[in-house]
């Protein structure tokens, strides 16, 4: 029963990981930019959910409706206004730039919210669901369902919509996409906007479960990075597979090795994958 | 001999290249409306560079591209596509993990017409290349070379162009397949599409086209009606060497 309980928790966590990583993976895959701001966007999303609930009583799942467009516009603007100027530069340059921007954003949050942990506590609480001896708090289930829905939505946008096809086309062959009349800078901005919106929404959902602090951004960024490498870069299914895999390994790993070793374990896994299977579990180079 | 129809496209003194490297040294070229024109020349002559300049991937450093009373120099690929010029690039450049139909739909990306019009053109592509219809759900990267070329040409047609430019029509394809593609292009041409084709195989090029240009070292060195060029001693010795003997 303990095993089942751990597996259940891992699936909840894995869905959140998928949501954290999907946008990061999209930006990395399409723009070839490793966006170090991703973790801070997530934390900012958590603050948005926290503030909306505290000040206005807006439930996190309703906040998603605000977070998605707001973060999309934020990401679109940052890409158009700043990143786009150096997009052709080597990956190290864009990495450094997002590092700098992240310092600004993260410190601004530190100033605004302090490093104290805050908690979004739903009142009344949603209670828990129990089946046999398995117990899961309902807020976690809600967060899981919305994570999966968001990830699925991103998948369908990329697969089925006109702009999604253009994003995928740009990723696969930029010049060929230009020949189709695709305006590459605006597609880059759209992809970055989508990635940022995913981060913000993930933050909203994480606020239902985890304490909120600017300090958490590094750990979210690390998860996104590891999930991308595990699942395979630049694909939504890769993010889902990688997210679940990481969560399962972490959960059972901390059972065996102790929770203090979970982070070491995930980065150990990262190194093993980079050496043994750099293309990730799904093993595809193209964007799916 | 027929009287040449009004020019569709007129290039004068086009210079272009890659950064510091200049490749085209003043290209003059005129395309007749409703015709198939061939561009031949040795490797590295600058044919693909000229095609890229025409479709806006490269911005020329000098010269004019006259099209329907407008200079296309400096316009973006999207703008040029909207004017009616579609470019099937060298190496086909399909979106390899997208399926055939999505590749074709990417060809219609910039069109603002209703879905029905695009659907009609999709059916037209399938009618021209029934093979593509059989494989519409298959990833483009897994198609055979011939099917890939059909898909690339189909994708070009999906923008409903007035001029289709095809870089390397027959490269790597069997004679039978080339014959099929030539037939398809002839039928598109009969429906009113003007075509500019870059082709390594001079015989195929001259048989397919009405007029032709020969390029060397970034310049047009010869031009004329294809039927006449076929019997030109200089062409025969330069390009048809072994076959002409
Ligand atoms: N991206 C590039 N950067 C720099 N130089 C280039 C580039 N592409 C082509 N060139 C150079 O431009 C010249 C013309 O190349 P181009 O591809 O236009 O020739 P081509 O006539 O199409 O040859 P082929 O028959 O082999 O396709 C060559 O000398 C080539 O090295
Ligand atoms: Mg070429």
Short mmCIF file of C-alpha atoms in Angstrom, two decimals, chain A residues 159-160 162-166 168-170 172-183 187 286-288, chain B residues 55-57 77-78 81 87-89 93-98 102-103 105-112 155:
data_model
loop_
_atom_site.label_atom_id
_atom_site.label_comp_id
_atom_site.label_asym_id
_atom_site.label_seq_id
_atom_site.Cartn_x
_atom_site.Cartn_y
_atom_site.Cartn_z
CA UNK A 159 -0.25 20.16 -33.46
CA UNK A 160 -3.48 21.51 -34.78
CA UNK A 162 -2.10 27.39 -37.71
CA UNK A 163 0.27 29.30 -35.46
CA UNK A 164 1.32 26.05 -33.78
CA UNK A 165 2.24 24.52 -37.11
CA UNK A 166 4.27 27.64 -37.88
CA UNK A 168 6.96 23.70 -35.36
CA UNK A 169 7.96 24.65 -38.90
CA UNK A 170 10.33 27.34 -37.65
CA UNK A 172 12.49 22.35 -38.05
CA UNK A 173 13.69 24.62 -40.84
CA UNK A 174 13.72 28.35 -40.37
CA UNK A 175 14.42 29.32 -43.97
CA UNK A 176 11.84 26.91 -45.34
CA UNK A 177 9.33 28.43 -42.91
CA UNK A 178 10.22 31.90 -44.18
CA UNK A 179 9.50 30.69 -47.70
CA UNK A 180 6.01 29.77 -46.51
CA UNK A 181 5.51 33.40 -45.51
CA UNK A 182 6.12 32.84 -41.81
CA UNK A 183 7.30 35.93 -39.96
CA UNK A 187 6.74 33.30 -34.21
CA UNK A 286 12.25 16.78 -34.25
CA UNK A 287 9.51 18.65 -32.45
CA UNK A 288 6.44 16.54 -31.97
CA UNK B 55 12.22 34.75 -53.14
CA UNK B 56 13.66 37.27 -50.71
CA UNK B 57 15.81 34.97 -48.57
CA UNK B 77 9.94 36.40 -48.35
CA UNK B 78 6.41 36.78 -46.97
CA UNK B 81 5.12 35.11 -51.61
CA UNK B 87 10.04 28.89 -54.18
CA UNK B 88 10.59 25.13 -53.99
CA UNK B 89 14.09 25.16 -52.51
CA UNK B 93 13.49 21.35 -47.22
CA UNK B 94 10.28 19.67 -46.09
CA UNK B 95 9.27 19.87 -42.43
CA UNK B 96 10.46 16.37 -41.80
CA UNK B 97 8.53 15.23 -38.74
CA UNK B 98 5.31 16.89 -39.89
CA UNK B 102 0.55 19.49 -42.63
CA UNK B 103 3.47 20.25 -44.94
CA UNK B 105 -1.04 23.23 -45.32
CA UNK B 106 2.14 25.11 -44.39
CA UNK B 107 2.32 26.03 -48.06
CA UNK B 108 -1.00 27.82 -47.62
CA UNK B 109 0.06 29.39 -44.31
CA UNK B 110 -0.01 32.97 -45.54
CA UNK B 111 -3.31 32.73 -47.42
CA UNK B 112 -6.27 34.47 -45.91
CA UNK B 155 3.63 22.69 -50.92
#
